[in-house]
mmCIF file of N, CA and C in Angstrom:
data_model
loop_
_atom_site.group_PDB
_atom_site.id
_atom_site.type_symbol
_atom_site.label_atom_id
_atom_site.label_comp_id
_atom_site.label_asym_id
_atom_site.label_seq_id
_atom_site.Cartn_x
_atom_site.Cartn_y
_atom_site.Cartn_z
ATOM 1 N N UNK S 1 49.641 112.042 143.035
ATOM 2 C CA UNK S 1 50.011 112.392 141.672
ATOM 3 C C UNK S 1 51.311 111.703 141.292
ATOM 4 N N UNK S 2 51.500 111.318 140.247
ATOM 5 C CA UNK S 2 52.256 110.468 139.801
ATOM 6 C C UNK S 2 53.638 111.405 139.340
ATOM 7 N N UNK S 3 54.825 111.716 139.554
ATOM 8 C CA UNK S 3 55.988 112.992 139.924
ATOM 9 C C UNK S 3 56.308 113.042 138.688
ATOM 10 N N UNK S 4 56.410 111.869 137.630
ATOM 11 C CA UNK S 4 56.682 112.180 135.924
ATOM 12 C C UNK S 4 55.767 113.265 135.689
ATOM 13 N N UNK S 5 54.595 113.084 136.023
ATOM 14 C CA UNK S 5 53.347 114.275 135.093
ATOM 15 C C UNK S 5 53.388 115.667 135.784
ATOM 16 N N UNK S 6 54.481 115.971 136.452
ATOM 17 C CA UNK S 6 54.485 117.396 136.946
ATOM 18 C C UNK S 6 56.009 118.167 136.238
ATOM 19 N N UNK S 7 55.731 119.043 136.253
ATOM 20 C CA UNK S 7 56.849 120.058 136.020
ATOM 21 C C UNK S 7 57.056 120.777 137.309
ATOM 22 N N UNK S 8 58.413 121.080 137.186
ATOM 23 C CA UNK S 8 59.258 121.700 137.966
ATOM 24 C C UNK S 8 60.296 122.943 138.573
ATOM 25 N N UNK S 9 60.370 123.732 139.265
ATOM 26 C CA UNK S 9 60.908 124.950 139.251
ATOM 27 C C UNK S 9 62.612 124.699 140.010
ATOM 28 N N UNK S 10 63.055 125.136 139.123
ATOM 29 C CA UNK S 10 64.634 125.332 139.644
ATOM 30 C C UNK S 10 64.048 125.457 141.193
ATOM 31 N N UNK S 11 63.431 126.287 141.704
ATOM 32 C CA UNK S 11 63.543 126.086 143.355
ATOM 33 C C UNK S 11 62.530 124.952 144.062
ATOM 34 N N UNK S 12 62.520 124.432 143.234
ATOM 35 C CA UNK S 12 61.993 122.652 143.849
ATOM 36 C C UNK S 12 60.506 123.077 144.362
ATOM 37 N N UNK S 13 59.737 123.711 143.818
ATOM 38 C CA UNK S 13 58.691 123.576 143.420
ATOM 39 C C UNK S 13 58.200 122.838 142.497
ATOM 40 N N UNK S 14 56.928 121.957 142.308
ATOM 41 C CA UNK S 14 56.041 121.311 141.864
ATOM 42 C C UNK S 14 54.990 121.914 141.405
ATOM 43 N N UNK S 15 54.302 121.891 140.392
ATOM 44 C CA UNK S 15 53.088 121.975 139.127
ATOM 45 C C UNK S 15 52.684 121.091 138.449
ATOM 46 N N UNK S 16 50.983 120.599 139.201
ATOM 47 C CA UNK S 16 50.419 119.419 138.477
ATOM 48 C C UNK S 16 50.018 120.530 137.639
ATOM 49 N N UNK S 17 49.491 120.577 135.920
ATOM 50 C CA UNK S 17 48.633 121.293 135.458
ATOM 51 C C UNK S 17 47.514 121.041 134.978
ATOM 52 N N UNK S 18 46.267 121.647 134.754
ATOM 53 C CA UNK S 18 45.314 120.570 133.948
ATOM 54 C C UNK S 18 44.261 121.607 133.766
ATOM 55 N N UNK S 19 43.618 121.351 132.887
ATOM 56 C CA UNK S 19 42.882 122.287 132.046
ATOM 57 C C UNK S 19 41.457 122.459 132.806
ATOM 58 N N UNK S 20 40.642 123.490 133.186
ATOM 59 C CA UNK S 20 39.632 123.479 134.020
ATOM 60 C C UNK S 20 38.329 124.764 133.569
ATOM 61 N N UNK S 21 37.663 124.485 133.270
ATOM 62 C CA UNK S 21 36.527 125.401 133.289
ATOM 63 C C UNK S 21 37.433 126.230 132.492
ATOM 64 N N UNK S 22 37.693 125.810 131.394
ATOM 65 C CA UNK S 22 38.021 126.407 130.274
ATOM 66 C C UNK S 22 39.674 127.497 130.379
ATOM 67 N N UNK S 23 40.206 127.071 131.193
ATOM 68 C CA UNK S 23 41.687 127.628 131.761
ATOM 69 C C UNK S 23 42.376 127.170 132.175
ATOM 70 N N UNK S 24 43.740 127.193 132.978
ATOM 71 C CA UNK S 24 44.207 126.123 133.446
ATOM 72 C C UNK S 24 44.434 126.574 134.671
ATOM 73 N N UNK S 25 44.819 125.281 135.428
ATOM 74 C CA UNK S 25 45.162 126.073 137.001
ATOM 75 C C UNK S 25 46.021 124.156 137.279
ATOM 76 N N UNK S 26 47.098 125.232 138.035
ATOM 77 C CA UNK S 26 47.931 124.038 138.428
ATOM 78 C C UNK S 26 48.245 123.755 140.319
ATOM 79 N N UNK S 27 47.999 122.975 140.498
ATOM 80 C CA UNK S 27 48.201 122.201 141.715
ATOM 81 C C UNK S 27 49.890 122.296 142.129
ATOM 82 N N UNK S 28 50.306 122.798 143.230
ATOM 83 C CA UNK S 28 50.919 123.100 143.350
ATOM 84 C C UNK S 28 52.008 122.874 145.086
ATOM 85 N N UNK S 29 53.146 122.263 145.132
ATOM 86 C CA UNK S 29 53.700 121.987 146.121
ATOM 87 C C UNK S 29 54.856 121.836 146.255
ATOM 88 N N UNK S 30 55.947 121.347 147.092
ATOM 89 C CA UNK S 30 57.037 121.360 147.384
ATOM 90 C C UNK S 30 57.465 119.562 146.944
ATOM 91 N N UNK S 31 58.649 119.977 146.836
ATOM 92 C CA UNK S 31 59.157 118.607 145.706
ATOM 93 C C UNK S 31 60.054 117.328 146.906
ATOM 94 N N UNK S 32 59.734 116.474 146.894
ATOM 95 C CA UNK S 32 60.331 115.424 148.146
ATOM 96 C C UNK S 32 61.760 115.812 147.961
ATOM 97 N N UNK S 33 62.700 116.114 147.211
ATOM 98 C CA UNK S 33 63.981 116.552 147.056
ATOM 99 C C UNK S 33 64.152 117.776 148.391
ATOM 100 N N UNK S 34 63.690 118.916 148.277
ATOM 101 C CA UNK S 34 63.424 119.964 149.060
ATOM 102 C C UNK S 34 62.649 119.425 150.821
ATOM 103 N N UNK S 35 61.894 118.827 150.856
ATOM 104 C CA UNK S 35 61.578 117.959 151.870
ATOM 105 C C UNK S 35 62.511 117.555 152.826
ATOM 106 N N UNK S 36 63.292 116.879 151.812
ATOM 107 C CA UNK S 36 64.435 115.945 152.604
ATOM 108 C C UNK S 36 65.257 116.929 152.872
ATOM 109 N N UNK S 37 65.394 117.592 151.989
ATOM 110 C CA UNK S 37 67.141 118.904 152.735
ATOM 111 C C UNK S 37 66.321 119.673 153.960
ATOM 112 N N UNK S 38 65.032 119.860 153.794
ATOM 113 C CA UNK S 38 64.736 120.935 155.037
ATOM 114 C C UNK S 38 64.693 120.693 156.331
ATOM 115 N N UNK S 39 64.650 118.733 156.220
ATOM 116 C CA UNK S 39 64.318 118.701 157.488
ATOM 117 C C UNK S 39 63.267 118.538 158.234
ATOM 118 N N UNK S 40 63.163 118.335 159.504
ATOM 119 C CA UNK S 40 62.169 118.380 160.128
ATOM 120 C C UNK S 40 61.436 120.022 160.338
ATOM 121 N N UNK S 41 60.332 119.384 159.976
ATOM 122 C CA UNK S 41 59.335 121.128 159.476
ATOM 123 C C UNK S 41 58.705 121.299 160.499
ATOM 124 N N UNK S 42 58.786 122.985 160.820
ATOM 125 C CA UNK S 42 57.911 123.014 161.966
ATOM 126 C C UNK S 42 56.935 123.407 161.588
ATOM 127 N N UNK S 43 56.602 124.421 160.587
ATOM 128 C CA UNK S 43 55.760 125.931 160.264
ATOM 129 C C UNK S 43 55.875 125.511 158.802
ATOM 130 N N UNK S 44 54.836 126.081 158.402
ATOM 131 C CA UNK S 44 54.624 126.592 156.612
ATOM 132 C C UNK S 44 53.241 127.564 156.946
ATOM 133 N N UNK S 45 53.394 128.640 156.334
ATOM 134 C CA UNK S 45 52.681 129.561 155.629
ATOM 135 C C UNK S 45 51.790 129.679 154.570
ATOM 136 N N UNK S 46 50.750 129.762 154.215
ATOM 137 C CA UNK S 46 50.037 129.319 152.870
ATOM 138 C C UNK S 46 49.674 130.864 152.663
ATOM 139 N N UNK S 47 49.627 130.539 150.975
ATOM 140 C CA UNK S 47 49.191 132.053 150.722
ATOM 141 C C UNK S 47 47.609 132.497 151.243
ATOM 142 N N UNK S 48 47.009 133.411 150.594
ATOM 143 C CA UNK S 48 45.699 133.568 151.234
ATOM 144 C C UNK S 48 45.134 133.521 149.380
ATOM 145 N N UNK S 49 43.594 132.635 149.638
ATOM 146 C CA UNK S 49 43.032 132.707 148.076
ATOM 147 C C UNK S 49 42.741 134.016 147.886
ATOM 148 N N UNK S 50 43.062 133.667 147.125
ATOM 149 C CA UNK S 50 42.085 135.799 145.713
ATOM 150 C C UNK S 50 43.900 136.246 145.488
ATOM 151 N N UNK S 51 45.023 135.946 146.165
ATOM 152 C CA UNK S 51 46.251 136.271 145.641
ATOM 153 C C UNK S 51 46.512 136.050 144.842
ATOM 154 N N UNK S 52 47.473 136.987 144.194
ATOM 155 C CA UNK S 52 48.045 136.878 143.126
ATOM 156 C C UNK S 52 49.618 136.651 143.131
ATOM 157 N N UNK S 53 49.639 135.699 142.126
ATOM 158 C CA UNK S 53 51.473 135.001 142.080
ATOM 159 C C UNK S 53 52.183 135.644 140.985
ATOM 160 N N UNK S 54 53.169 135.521 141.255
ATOM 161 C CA UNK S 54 54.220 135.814 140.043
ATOM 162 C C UNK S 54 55.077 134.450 139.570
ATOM 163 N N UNK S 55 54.777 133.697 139.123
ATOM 164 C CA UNK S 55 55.984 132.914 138.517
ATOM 165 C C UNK S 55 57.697 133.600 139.149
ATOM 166 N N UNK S 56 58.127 132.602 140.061
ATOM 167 C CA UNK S 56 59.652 132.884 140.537
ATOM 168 C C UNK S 56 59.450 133.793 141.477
ATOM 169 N N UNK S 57 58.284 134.259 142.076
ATOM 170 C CA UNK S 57 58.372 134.963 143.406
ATOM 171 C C UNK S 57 57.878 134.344 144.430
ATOM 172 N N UNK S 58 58.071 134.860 145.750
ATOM 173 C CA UNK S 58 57.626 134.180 147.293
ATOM 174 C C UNK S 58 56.339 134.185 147.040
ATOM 175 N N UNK S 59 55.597 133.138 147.565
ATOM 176 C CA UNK S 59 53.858 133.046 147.684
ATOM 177 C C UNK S 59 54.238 132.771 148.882
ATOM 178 N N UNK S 60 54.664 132.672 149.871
ATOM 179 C CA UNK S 60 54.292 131.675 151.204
ATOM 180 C C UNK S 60 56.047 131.201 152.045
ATOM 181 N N UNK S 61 55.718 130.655 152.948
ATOM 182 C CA UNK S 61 56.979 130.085 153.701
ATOM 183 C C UNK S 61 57.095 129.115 154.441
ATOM 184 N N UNK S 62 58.089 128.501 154.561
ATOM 185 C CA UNK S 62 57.484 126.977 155.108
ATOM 186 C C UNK S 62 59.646 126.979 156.423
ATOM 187 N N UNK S 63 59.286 126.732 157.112
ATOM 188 C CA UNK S 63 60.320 126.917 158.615
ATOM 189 C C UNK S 63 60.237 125.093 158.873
ATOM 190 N N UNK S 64 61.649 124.782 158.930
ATOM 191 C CA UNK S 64 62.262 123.813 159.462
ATOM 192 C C UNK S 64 63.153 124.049 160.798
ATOM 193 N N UNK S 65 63.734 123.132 161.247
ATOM 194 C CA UNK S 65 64.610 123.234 162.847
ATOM 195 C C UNK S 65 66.005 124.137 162.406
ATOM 196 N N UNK S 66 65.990 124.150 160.822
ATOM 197 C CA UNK S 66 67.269 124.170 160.118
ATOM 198 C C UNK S 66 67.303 125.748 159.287
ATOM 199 N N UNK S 67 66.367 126.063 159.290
ATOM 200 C CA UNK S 67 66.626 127.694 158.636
ATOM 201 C C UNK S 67 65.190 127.991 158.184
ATOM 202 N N UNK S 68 64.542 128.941 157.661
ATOM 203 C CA UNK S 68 63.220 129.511 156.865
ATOM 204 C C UNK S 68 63.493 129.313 155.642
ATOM 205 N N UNK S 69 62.500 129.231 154.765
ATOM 206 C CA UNK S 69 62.604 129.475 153.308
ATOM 207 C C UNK S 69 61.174 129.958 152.648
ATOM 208 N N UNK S 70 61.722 130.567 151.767
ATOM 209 C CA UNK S 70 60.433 131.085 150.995
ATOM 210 C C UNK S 70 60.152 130.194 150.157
ATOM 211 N N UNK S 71 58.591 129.700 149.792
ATOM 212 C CA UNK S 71 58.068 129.140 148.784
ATOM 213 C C UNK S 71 57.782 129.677 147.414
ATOM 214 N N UNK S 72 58.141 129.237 146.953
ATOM 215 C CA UNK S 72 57.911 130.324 145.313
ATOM 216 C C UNK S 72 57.508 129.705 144.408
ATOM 217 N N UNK S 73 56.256 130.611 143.318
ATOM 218 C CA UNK S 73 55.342 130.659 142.914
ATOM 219 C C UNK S 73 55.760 129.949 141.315
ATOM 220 N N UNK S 74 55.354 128.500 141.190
ATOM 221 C CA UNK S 74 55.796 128.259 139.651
ATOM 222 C C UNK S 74 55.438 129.004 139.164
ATOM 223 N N UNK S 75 53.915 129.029 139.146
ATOM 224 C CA UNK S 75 53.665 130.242 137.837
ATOM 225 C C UNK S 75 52.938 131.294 138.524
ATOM 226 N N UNK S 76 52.410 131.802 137.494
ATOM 227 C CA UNK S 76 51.695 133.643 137.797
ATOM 228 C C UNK S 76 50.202 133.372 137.554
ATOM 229 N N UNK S 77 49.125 133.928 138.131
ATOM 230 C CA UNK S 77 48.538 133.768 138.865
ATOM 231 C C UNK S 77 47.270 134.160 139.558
ATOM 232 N N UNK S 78 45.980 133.329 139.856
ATOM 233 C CA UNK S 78 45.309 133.813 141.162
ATOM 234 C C UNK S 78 45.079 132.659 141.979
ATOM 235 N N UNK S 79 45.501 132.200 143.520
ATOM 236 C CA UNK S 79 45.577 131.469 144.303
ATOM 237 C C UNK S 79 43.761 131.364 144.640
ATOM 238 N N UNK S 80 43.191 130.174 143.623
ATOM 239 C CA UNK S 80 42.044 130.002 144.151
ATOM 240 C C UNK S 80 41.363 128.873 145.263
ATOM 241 N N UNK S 81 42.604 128.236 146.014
ATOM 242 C CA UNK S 81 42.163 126.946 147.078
ATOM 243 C C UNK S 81 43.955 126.748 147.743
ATOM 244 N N UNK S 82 43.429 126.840 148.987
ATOM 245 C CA UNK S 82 44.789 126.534 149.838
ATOM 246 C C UNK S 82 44.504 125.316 150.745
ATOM 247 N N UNK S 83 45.793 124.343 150.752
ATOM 248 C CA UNK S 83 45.656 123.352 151.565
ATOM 249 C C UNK S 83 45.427 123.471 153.118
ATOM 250 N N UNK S 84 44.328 123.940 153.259
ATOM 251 C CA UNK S 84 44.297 124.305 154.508
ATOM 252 C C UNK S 84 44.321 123.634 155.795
ATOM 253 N N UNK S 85 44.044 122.117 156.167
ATOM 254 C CA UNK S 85 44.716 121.286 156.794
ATOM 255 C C UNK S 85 46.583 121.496 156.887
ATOM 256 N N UNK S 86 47.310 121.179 155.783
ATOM 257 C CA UNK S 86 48.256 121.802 155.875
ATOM 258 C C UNK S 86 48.994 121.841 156.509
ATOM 259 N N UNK S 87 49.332 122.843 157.230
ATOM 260 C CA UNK S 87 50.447 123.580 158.198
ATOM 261 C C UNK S 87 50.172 123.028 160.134
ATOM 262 N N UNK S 88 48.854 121.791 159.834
ATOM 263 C CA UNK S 88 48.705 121.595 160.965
ATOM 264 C C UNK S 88 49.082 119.852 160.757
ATOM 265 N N UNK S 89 49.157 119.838 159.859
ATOM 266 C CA UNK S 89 49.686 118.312 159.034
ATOM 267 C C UNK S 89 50.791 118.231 158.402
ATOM 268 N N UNK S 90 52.125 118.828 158.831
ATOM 269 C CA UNK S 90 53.095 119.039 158.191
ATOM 270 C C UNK S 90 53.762 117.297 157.578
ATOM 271 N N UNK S 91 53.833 116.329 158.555
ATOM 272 C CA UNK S 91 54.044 115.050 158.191
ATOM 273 C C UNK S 91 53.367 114.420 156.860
ATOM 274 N N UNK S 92 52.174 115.644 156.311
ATOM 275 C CA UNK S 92 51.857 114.501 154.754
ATOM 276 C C UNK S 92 52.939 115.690 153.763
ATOM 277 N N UNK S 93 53.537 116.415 154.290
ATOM 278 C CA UNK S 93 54.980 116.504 153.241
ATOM 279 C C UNK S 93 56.053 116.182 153.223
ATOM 280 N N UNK S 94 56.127 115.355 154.174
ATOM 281 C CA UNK S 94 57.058 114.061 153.838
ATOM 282 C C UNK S 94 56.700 112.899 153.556
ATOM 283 N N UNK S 95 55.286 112.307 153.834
ATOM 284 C CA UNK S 95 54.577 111.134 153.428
ATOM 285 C C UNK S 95 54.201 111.301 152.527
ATOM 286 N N UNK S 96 53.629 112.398 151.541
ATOM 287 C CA UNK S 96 53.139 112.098 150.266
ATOM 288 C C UNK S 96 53.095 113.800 150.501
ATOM 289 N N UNK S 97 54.199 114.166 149.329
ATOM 290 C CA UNK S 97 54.688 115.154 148.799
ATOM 291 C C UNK S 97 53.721 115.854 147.573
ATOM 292 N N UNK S 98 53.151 114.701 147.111
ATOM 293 C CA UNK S 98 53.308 114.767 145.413
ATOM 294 C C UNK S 98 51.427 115.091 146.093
ATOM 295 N N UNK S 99 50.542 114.713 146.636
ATOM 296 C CA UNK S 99 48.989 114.155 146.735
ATOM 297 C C UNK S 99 48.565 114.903 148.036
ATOM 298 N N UNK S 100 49.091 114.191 149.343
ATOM 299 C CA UNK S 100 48.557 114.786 150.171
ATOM 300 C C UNK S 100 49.136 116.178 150.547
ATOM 301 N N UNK S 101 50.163 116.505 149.950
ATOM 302 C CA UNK S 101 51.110 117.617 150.237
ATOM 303 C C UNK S 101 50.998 118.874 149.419
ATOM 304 N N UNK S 102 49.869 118.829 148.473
ATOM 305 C CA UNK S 102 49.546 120.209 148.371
ATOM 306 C C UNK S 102 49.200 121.499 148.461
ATOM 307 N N UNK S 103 50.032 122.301 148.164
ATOM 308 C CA UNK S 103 50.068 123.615 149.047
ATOM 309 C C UNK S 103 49.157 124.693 148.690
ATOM 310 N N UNK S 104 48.830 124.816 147.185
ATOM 311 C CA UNK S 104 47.668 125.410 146.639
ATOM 312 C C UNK S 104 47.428 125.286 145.544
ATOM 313 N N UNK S 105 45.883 126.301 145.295
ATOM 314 C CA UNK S 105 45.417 125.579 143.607
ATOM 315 C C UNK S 105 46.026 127.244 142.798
ATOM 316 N N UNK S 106 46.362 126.950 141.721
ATOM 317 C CA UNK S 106 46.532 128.463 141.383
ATOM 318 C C UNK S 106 45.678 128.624 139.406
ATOM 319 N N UNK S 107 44.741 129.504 139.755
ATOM 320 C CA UNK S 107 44.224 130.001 138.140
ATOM 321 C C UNK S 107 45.463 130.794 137.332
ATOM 322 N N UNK S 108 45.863 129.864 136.322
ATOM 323 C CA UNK S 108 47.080 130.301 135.589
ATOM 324 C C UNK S 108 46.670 131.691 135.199
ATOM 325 N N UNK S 109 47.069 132.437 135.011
ATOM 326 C CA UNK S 109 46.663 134.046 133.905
ATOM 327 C C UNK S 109 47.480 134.183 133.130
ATOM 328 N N UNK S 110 49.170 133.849 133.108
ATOM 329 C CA UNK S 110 50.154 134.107 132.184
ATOM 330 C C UNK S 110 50.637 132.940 131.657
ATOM 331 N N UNK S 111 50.457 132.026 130.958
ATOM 332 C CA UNK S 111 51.262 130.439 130.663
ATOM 333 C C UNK S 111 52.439 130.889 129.954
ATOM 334 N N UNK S 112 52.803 131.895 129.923
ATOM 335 C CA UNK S 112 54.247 132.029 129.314
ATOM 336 C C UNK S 112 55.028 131.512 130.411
ATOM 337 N N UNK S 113 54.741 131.578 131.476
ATOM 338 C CA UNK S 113 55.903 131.112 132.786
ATOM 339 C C UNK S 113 56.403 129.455 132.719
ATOM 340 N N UNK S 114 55.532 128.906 131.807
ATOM 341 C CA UNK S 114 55.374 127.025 132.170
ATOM 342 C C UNK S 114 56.512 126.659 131.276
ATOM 343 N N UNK S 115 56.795 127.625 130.342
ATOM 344 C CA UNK S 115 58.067 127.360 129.280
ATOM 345 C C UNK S 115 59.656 126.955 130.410
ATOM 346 N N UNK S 116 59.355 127.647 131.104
ATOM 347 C CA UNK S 116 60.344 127.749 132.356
ATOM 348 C C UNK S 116 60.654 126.503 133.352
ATOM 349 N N UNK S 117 59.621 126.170 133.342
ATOM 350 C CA UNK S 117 59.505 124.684 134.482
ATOM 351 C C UNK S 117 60.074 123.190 133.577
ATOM 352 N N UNK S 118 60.832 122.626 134.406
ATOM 353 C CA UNK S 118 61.472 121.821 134.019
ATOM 354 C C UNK S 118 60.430 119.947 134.090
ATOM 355 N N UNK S 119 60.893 119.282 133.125
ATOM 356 C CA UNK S 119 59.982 117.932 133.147
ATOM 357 C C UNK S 119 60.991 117.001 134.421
ATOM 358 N N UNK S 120 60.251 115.835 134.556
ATOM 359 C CA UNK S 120 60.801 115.018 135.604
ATOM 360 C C UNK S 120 62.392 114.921 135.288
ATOM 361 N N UNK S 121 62.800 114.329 134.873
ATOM 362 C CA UNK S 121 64.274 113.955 133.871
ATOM 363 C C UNK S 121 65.068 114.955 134.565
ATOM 364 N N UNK S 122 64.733 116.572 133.758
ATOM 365 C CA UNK S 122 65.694 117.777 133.910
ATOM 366 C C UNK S 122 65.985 118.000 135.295
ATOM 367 N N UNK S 123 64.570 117.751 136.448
ATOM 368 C CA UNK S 123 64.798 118.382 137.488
ATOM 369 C C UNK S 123 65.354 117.450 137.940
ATOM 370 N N UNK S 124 65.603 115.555 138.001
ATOM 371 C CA UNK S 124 66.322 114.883 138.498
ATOM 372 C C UNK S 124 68.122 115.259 138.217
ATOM 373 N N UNK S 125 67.669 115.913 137.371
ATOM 374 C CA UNK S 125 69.657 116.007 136.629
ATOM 375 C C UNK S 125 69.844 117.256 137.803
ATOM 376 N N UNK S 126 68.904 118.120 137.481
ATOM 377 C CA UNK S 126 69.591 119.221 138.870
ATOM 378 C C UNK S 126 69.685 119.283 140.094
ATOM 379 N N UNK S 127 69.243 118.089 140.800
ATOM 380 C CA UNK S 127 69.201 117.088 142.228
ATOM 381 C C UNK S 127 70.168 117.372 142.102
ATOM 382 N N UNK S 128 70.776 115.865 141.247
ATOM 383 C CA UNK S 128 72.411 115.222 141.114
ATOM 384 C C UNK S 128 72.942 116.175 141.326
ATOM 385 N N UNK S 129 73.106 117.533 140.540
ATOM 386 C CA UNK S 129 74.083 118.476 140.643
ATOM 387 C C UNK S 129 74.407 119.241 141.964
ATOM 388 N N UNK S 130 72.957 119.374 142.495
ATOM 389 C CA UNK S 130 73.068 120.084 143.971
ATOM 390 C C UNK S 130 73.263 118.830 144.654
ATOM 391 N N UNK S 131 73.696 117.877 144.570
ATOM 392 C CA UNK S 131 73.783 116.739 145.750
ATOM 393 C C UNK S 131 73.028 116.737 146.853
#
């Protein structure tokens, strides 16, 4: 996926979105910015499908050599496809973040949350800021 056409969550989450069987559901993963600070990854967690997300809450967790972190949910939600290769392929989230590095599919239910997610541009400006 090409990183302009996604939006972005203050916690360096990723949202491809795209309109599907009459709803939307966005593709969903961790941002090469977040990648690089974590480190070498040992573990990630995927949610389980039929869950439900909240926009800005934990779905999942992903463990580097360097500390845990929770993954959190661009938007709100039912988790209908998890990358399930995945967590046994941790190296395609550092090789391809954006494609092979997706973490799950999610059926939007609330699109008020997408007002929230930032375009390529904004979330590069808040890199810079967190150095």
């Amino acid at each position: 996926m090409d990183p302009s056409q996604l939006l972005y969550a203050k916690t360096h989450e990723w949202a491809f979105v795209e309109d599907q069987d009459g709803g939307k559901v966005a593709t969903v993963g961790i941002s090469a910015f977040a990648i690089e600070a974590l480190t070498d990854l040992v573990y990630l967690e995927l949610p389980k499908v039929g869950a439900q997300t909240t926009a800005g809450q934990p779905f999942g967790e992903i463990e580097s050599v360097k500390a845990v972190s929770d993954v959190y949910a661009p938007v709100t939600g039912e988790v209908i496809a998890v990358n399930e290769e995945l967590p046994n392929k941790l190296e395609s989230l550092n090789d391809d973040p954006y494609t092979g590095g997706w973490i799950a599919k999610i059926k939007i239910t609330d699109e008020s949350g997408l007002a929230n997610l930032l375009d390529q541009s904004a979330y590069e400006k808040q890199c810079q800021e967190e150095g």
